[in-house]
Each structure stands twice: as C-alpha cells, then as structure tokens.
C-alpha cells in the first residue's frame, strides 16, 4: 500500500525517540503529590466539609482515591468497548458520568476540594490515556515500521481518539485546578 511505501522510505530512525509520555506522567505525579500534601495530609481541614456525607478525614481520603480510580475504570471500560465506534453515544455517556461525578464530589467533599477532585479525576483519565493507550500504541507502531510491517491502523485510530479526548479535557482540567486560586471560576 502507499502507506507502507512511505514507511519503507524512512531513511533511518533516531536511536532514541522522544516520547512525550514524561510530560503527562510528571504532571500527574506532581499533581498527586500536591493532592497528598495539601488535601490528604490535612484532610480534616481541606477534604472534609460541613454538611457533607463524609465527616471522617480518613474515610474522605479513601473516598478520594476511590473517586479517582472509578474515573479511570469507567473511562477504560467505555473506550475499550464498542462505544468507541459511536462517538456521539460515547460522548453522551462520558459526559453523563462526569456530571454525576461532579454532583457526587459536591456531596462527598468540601466545596474547595470538590473542584479539585474533578480536575484530578480528568487528569487521571488523561494520564491513563497516555500510559494505557497512546504510548504503547506508538511503540508498537514504530516497531512495526522498523521491522517493515504494516502498522495496526485500528490501534493507531484508537490512540488518536484517546489523544483527541486528552486535547478536549485539557481546558476543563486547567479550570478545575486553578479554581481555588480564582473563585469566580
């Protein structure tokens, strides 16, 4: 095919390819370190709020971790299901999940922590996209090209879809993360 001819004409690949994974990983890791330092180690002050469902600081930390884990699990279930071929239905279900998580965050956590939880949830999904989908596919793509094989176009399309999702999640994550500094957000 024409695509494989283009790959075969590639004169040589750099010995070490730059993988953009580290930007995603360090952003998520530093964000989680801040979450631990501010919200988990001081959970009675920042994570628990008056009139919220969770009043025990330790339970609030566990709920926060479960909250973040649920995001990546639900997203991975959706993106690995046949729904990925129906983008409108995927978007509706994913948006419904996020809206429900927003509602749940405002019931479980202090008002200040609720916005941060949503930002961390979306950021965790984004880092998961890089770790679980984009980078593994990119590595397999490069290996196939270097071996003279046709790359898996279905896997590449799914990685592109994940990358597109990350692109659209960037602004909401940014707004959630700076919301504590700018309350009008």
PDB file of C-alpha atoms in Angstrom:
ATOM      1  CA  UNK A   1       0.000   0.000   0.000  1.00  0.00           C
ATOM      2  CA  UNK A   2       1.014   3.636  -0.289  1.00  0.00           C
ATOM      3  CA  UNK A   3       1.294   3.943   3.480  1.00  0.00           C
ATOM      4  CA  UNK A   4       3.773   1.080   3.758  1.00  0.00           C
ATOM      5  CA  UNK A   5       5.849   2.616   0.919  1.00  0.00           C
ATOM      6  CA  UNK A   6       6.126   5.837   2.911  1.00  0.00           C
ATOM      7  CA  UNK A   7       7.253   3.882   5.979  1.00  0.00           C
ATOM      8  CA  UNK A   8       9.831   1.947   3.961  1.00  0.00           C
ATOM      9  CA  UNK A   9      11.287   5.173   2.543  1.00  0.00           C
ATOM     10  CA  UNK A  10      12.056   6.413   6.069  1.00  0.00           C
ATOM     11  CA  UNK A  11      15.874   6.607   5.809  1.00  0.00           C
ATOM     12  CA  UNK A  12      16.581   5.855   9.444  1.00  0.00           C
ATOM     13  CA  UNK A  13      15.019   6.274  12.824  1.00  0.00           C
ATOM     14  CA  UNK A  14      16.740   8.185  15.595  1.00  0.00           C
ATOM     15  CA  UNK A  15      18.429   5.842  18.048  1.00  0.00           C
ATOM     16  CA  UNK A  16      16.288   7.218  20.862  1.00  0.00           C
ATOM     17  CA  UNK A  17      12.867   8.582  20.065  1.00  0.00           C
ATOM     18  CA  UNK A  18      11.489  11.308  22.289  1.00  0.00           C
ATOM     19  CA  UNK A  19       8.341  10.038  23.905  1.00  0.00           C
ATOM     20  CA  UNK A  20       6.063  12.776  25.209  1.00  0.00           C
ATOM     21  CA  UNK A  21       4.913  10.486  27.991  1.00  0.00           C
ATOM     22  CA  UNK A  22       7.093  12.172  30.605  1.00  0.00           C
ATOM     23  CA  UNK A  23       5.187  15.438  30.374  1.00  0.00           C
ATOM     24  CA  UNK A  24       1.954  13.604  31.147  1.00  0.00           C
ATOM     25  CA  UNK A  25       3.491  11.431  33.845  1.00  0.00           C
ATOM     26  CA  UNK A  26       5.287  14.228  35.681  1.00  0.00           C
ATOM     27  CA  UNK A  27       2.201  16.438  35.559  1.00  0.00           C
ATOM     28  CA  UNK A  28       0.091  13.680  37.095  1.00  0.00           C
ATOM     29  CA  UNK A  29       2.730  12.672  39.662  1.00  0.00           C
ATOM     30  CA  UNK A  30       3.362  16.232  40.843  1.00  0.00           C
ATOM     31  CA  UNK A  31      -0.375  16.868  40.962  1.00  0.00           C
ATOM     32  CA  UNK A  32      -0.886  13.792  43.116  1.00  0.00           C
ATOM     33  CA  UNK A  33       1.994  14.819  45.379  1.00  0.00           C
ATOM     34  CA  UNK A  34       0.298  18.182  45.872  1.00  0.00           C
ATOM     35  CA  UNK A  35      -3.008  16.420  46.495  1.00  0.00           C
ATOM     36  CA  UNK A  36      -1.355  14.280  49.167  1.00  0.00           C
ATOM     37  CA  UNK A  37       0.482  17.212  50.771  1.00  0.00           C
ATOM     38  CA  UNK A  38      -2.461  19.590  50.876  1.00  0.00           C
ATOM     39  CA  UNK A  39      -5.644  17.522  50.835  1.00  0.00           C
ATOM     40  CA  UNK A  40      -4.730  14.089  52.203  1.00  0.00           C
ATOM     41  CA  UNK A  41      -2.308  15.056  54.968  1.00  0.00           C
ATOM     42  CA  UNK A  42      -4.640  17.850  56.037  1.00  0.00           C
ATOM     43  CA  UNK A  43      -7.869  16.097  55.142  1.00  0.00           C
ATOM     44  CA  UNK A  44      -9.781  17.215  58.234  1.00  0.00           C
ATOM     45  CA  UNK A  45      -9.222  20.824  57.156  1.00  0.00           C
ATOM     46  CA  UNK A  46      -9.410  20.680  53.363  1.00  0.00           C
ATOM     47  CA  UNK A  47     -11.163  17.485  52.250  1.00  0.00           C
ATOM     48  CA  UNK A  48     -13.978  17.268  54.800  1.00  0.00           C
ATOM     49  CA  UNK A  49     -16.628  19.959  54.748  1.00  0.00           C
ATOM     50  CA  UNK A  50     -19.593  20.909  56.911  1.00  0.00           C
ATOM     51  CA  UNK A  51     -22.803  19.178  55.897  1.00  0.00           C
ATOM     52  CA  UNK A  52     -21.052  16.741  53.560  1.00  0.00           C
ATOM     53  CA  UNK A  53     -21.669  12.995  53.535  1.00  0.00           C
ATOM     54  CA  UNK A  54     -18.139  12.252  54.684  1.00  0.00           C
ATOM     55  CA  UNK A  55     -17.181  13.630  58.070  1.00  0.00           C
ATOM     56  CA  UNK A  56     -14.274  11.315  58.892  1.00  0.00           C
ATOM     57  CA  UNK A  57     -10.969  12.535  57.450  1.00  0.00           C
ATOM     58  CA  UNK A  58      -9.596   9.035  56.789  1.00  0.00           C
ATOM     59  CA  UNK A  59     -12.769   7.961  55.007  1.00  0.00           C
ATOM     60  CA  UNK A  60     -12.601  11.117  52.906  1.00  0.00           C
ATOM     61  CA  UNK A  61      -9.073  10.227  51.745  1.00  0.00           C
ATOM     62  CA  UNK A  62     -10.171   6.693  50.855  1.00  0.00           C
ATOM     63  CA  UNK A  63     -13.221   8.074  49.056  1.00  0.00           C
ATOM     64  CA  UNK A  64     -10.983  10.450  47.108  1.00  0.00           C
ATOM     65  CA  UNK A  65      -8.733   7.612  45.986  1.00  0.00           C
ATOM     66  CA  UNK A  66     -11.791   5.541  45.047  1.00  0.00           C
ATOM     67  CA  UNK A  67     -13.207   8.534  43.203  1.00  0.00           C
ATOM     68  CA  UNK A  68     -10.063   8.836  41.064  1.00  0.00           C
ATOM     69  CA  UNK A  69      -9.880   5.090  40.482  1.00  0.00           C
ATOM     70  CA  UNK A  70     -13.514   4.981  39.384  1.00  0.00           C
ATOM     71  CA  UNK A  71     -12.792   7.593  36.738  1.00  0.00           C
ATOM     72  CA  UNK A  72     -10.054   5.627  35.046  1.00  0.00           C
ATOM     73  CA  UNK A  73     -12.004   2.363  35.308  1.00  0.00           C
ATOM     74  CA  UNK A  74     -15.195   3.798  33.789  1.00  0.00           C
ATOM     75  CA  UNK A  75     -13.296   5.599  31.042  1.00  0.00           C
ATOM     76  CA  UNK A  76     -11.280   2.482  30.159  1.00  0.00           C
ATOM     77  CA  UNK A  77     -14.467   0.420  30.080  1.00  0.00           C
ATOM     78  CA  UNK A  78     -16.057   2.918  27.683  1.00  0.00           C
ATOM     79  CA  UNK A  79     -13.026   3.410  25.422  1.00  0.00           C
ATOM     80  CA  UNK A  80     -12.359  -0.329  25.121  1.00  0.00           C
ATOM     81  CA  UNK A  81     -16.000  -1.132  24.403  1.00  0.00           C
ATOM     82  CA  UNK A  82     -17.714  -0.943  21.004  1.00  0.00           C
ATOM     83  CA  UNK A  83     -18.954   2.501  22.083  1.00  0.00           C
ATOM     84  CA  UNK A  84     -15.654   3.935  20.826  1.00  0.00           C
ATOM     85  CA  UNK A  85     -17.043   3.424  17.316  1.00  0.00           C
ATOM     86  CA  UNK A  86     -20.083   5.531  18.175  1.00  0.00           C
ATOM     87  CA  UNK A  87     -18.526   8.847  19.201  1.00  0.00           C
ATOM     88  CA  UNK A  88     -21.787  10.669  19.910  1.00  0.00           C
ATOM     89  CA  UNK A  89     -23.061   7.956  22.236  1.00  0.00           C
ATOM     90  CA  UNK A  90     -19.605   7.686  23.834  1.00  0.00           C
ATOM     91  CA  UNK A  91     -19.593  11.459  24.439  1.00  0.00           C
ATOM     92  CA  UNK A  92     -23.076  11.413  25.969  1.00  0.00           C
ATOM     93  CA  UNK A  93     -22.229   8.543  28.318  1.00  0.00           C
ATOM     94  CA  UNK A  94     -18.865  10.007  29.301  1.00  0.00           C
ATOM     95  CA  UNK A  95     -20.389  13.447  29.870  1.00  0.00           C
ATOM     96  CA  UNK A  96     -23.168  11.881  31.950  1.00  0.00           C
ATOM     97  CA  UNK A  97     -20.546  10.096  34.053  1.00  0.00           C
ATOM     98  CA  UNK A  98     -18.620  13.344  34.586  1.00  0.00           C
ATOM     99  CA  UNK A  99     -21.775  15.247  35.546  1.00  0.00           C
ATOM    100  CA  UNK A 100     -22.651  12.510  38.050  1.00  0.00           C
ATOM    101  CA  UNK A 101     -19.107  12.654  39.418  1.00  0.00           C
ATOM    102  CA  UNK A 102     -19.425  16.441  39.778  1.00  0.00           C
ATOM    103  CA  UNK A 103     -22.624  16.000  41.742  1.00  0.00           C
ATOM    104  CA  UNK A 104     -21.059  13.251  43.884  1.00  0.00           C
ATOM    105  CA  UNK A 105     -17.923  15.320  44.562  1.00  0.00           C
ATOM    106  CA  UNK A 106     -20.044  18.194  45.889  1.00  0.00           C
ATOM    107  CA  UNK A 107     -21.808  15.776  48.252  1.00  0.00           C
ATOM    108  CA  UNK A 108     -18.710  13.946  49.496  1.00  0.00           C
ATOM    109  CA  UNK A 109     -16.020  16.611  49.739  1.00  0.00           C
ATOM    110  CA  UNK A 110     -15.671  20.200  50.885  1.00  0.00           C
ATOM    111  CA  UNK A 111     -16.644  22.774  48.287  1.00  0.00           C
ATOM    112  CA  UNK A 112     -12.991  23.647  47.749  1.00  0.00           C
ATOM    113  CA  UNK A 113     -11.983  20.010  47.327  1.00  0.00           C
ATOM    114  CA  UNK A 114     -14.875  19.141  45.006  1.00  0.00           C
ATOM    115  CA  UNK A 115     -13.481  21.164  42.085  1.00  0.00           C
ATOM    116  CA  UNK A 116     -10.031  19.771  42.669  1.00  0.00           C
ATOM    117  CA  UNK A 117     -11.388  16.217  42.747  1.00  0.00           C
ATOM    118  CA  UNK A 118     -12.991  16.695  39.336  1.00  0.00           C
ATOM    119  CA  UNK A 119      -9.762  18.146  37.937  1.00  0.00           C
ATOM    120  CA  UNK A 120      -7.783  15.250  39.409  1.00  0.00           C
ATOM    121  CA  UNK A 121     -10.312  12.780  38.009  1.00  0.00           C
ATOM    122  CA  UNK A 122      -9.983  14.215  34.498  1.00  0.00           C
ATOM    123  CA  UNK A 123      -6.199  14.486  34.853  1.00  0.00           C
ATOM    124  CA  UNK A 124      -6.014  10.848  35.922  1.00  0.00           C
ATOM    125  CA  UNK A 125      -8.019   9.851  32.861  1.00  0.00           C
ATOM    126  CA  UNK A 126      -5.647  11.880  30.689  1.00  0.00           C
ATOM    127  CA  UNK A 127      -2.533  10.296  32.201  1.00  0.00           C
ATOM    128  CA  UNK A 128      -4.192   6.894  31.845  1.00  0.00           C
ATOM    129  CA  UNK A 129      -4.782   7.623  28.163  1.00  0.00           C
ATOM    130  CA  UNK A 130      -1.079   8.229  27.696  1.00  0.00           C
ATOM    131  CA  UNK A 131       0.032   5.271  29.819  1.00  0.00           C
ATOM    132  CA  UNK A 132      -2.551   2.705  28.723  1.00  0.00           C
ATOM    133  CA  UNK A 133      -3.184   3.677  25.122  1.00  0.00           C
ATOM    134  CA  UNK A 134      -1.110   6.293  23.371  1.00  0.00           C
ATOM    135  CA  UNK A 135       2.453   5.308  24.296  1.00  0.00           C
ATOM    136  CA  UNK A 136       2.021   1.513  23.949  1.00  0.00           C
ATOM    137  CA  UNK A 137       0.454   2.050  20.512  1.00  0.00           C
ATOM    138  CA  UNK A 138       3.205   4.432  19.476  1.00  0.00           C
ATOM    139  CA  UNK A 139       5.861   1.905  20.493  1.00  0.00           C
ATOM    140  CA  UNK A 140       4.142  -0.885  18.544  1.00  0.00           C
ATOM    141  CA  UNK A 141       3.731   1.443  15.548  1.00  0.00           C
ATOM    142  CA  UNK A 142       7.440   2.312  15.495  1.00  0.00           C
ATOM    143  CA  UNK A 143       8.456  -1.335  15.986  1.00  0.00           C
ATOM    144  CA  UNK A 144       6.237  -2.401  13.070  1.00  0.00           C
ATOM    145  CA  UNK A 145       7.620   0.287  10.785  1.00  0.00           C
ATOM    146  CA  UNK A 146      11.194  -0.532  11.719  1.00  0.00           C
ATOM    147  CA  UNK A 147      10.514  -4.218  11.017  1.00  0.00           C
ATOM    148  CA  UNK A 148       8.986  -3.363   7.642  1.00  0.00           C
ATOM    149  CA  UNK A 149       5.479  -4.455   8.680  1.00  0.00           C
ATOM    150  CA  UNK A 150       2.276  -2.537   8.156  1.00  0.00           C
ATOM    151  CA  UNK A 151       1.317  -0.774  11.436  1.00  0.00           C
ATOM    152  CA  UNK A 152      -2.031  -1.630  13.003  1.00  0.00           C
ATOM    153  CA  UNK A 153      -4.309   1.134  11.751  1.00  0.00           C
ATOM    154  CA  UNK A 154      -7.129   0.239  14.191  1.00  0.00           C
ATOM    155  CA  UNK A 155      -4.811   0.647  17.190  1.00  0.00           C
ATOM    156  CA  UNK A 156      -3.478   3.917  15.759  1.00  0.00           C
ATOM    157  CA  UNK A 157      -7.039   5.213  15.340  1.00  0.00           C
ATOM    158  CA  UNK A 158      -7.844   4.373  18.965  1.00  0.00           C
ATOM    159  CA  UNK A 159      -4.654   6.105  20.152  1.00  0.00           C
ATOM    160  CA  UNK A 160      -5.651   9.146  18.091  1.00  0.00           C
ATOM    161  CA  UNK A 161      -9.108   9.068  19.673  1.00  0.00           C
ATOM    162  CA  UNK A 162      -7.531   8.987  23.147  1.00  0.00           C
ATOM    163  CA  UNK A 163      -5.251  11.863  22.190  1.00  0.00           C
ATOM    164  CA  UNK A 164      -8.239  13.864  20.946  1.00  0.00           C
ATOM    165  CA  UNK A 165     -10.045  13.222  24.238  1.00  0.00           C
ATOM    166  CA  UNK A 166      -6.980  14.469  26.116  1.00  0.00           C
ATOM    167  CA  UNK A 167      -6.994  17.598  23.986  1.00  0.00           C
ATOM    168  CA  UNK A 168     -10.608  18.361  24.895  1.00  0.00           C
ATOM    169  CA  UNK A 169     -10.094  17.584  28.588  1.00  0.00           C
ATOM    170  CA  UNK A 170      -7.165  19.990  28.962  1.00  0.00           C
ATOM    171  CA  UNK A 171      -9.162  23.201  29.455  1.00  0.00           C
ATOM    172  CA  UNK A 172     -11.645  21.749  31.983  1.00  0.00           C
ATOM    173  CA  UNK A 173      -8.717  20.330  33.971  1.00  0.00           C
ATOM    174  CA  UNK A 174      -6.997  23.697  33.931  1.00  0.00           C
ATOM    175  CA  UNK A 175     -10.131  25.479  35.150  1.00  0.00           C
ATOM    176  CA  UNK A 176     -10.663  22.940  37.923  1.00  0.00           C
ATOM    177  CA  UNK A 177      -7.058  23.162  39.067  1.00  0.00           C
ATOM    178  CA  UNK A 178      -6.926  26.945  39.270  1.00  0.00           C
ATOM    179  CA  UNK A 179     -10.448  27.311  40.688  1.00  0.00           C
ATOM    180  CA  UNK A 180      -9.133  27.511  44.255  1.00  0.00           C
ATOM    181  CA  UNK A 181      -6.986  30.492  43.313  1.00  0.00           C
ATOM    182  CA  UNK A 182      -9.707  32.256  41.350  1.00  0.00           C
ATOM    183  CA  UNK A 183     -13.102  31.609  42.993  1.00  0.00           C
ATOM    184  CA  UNK A 184     -15.069  33.298  40.195  1.00  0.00           C
ATOM    185  CA  UNK A 185     -14.214  30.261  38.025  1.00  0.00           C
TER     186      UNK A 185
END
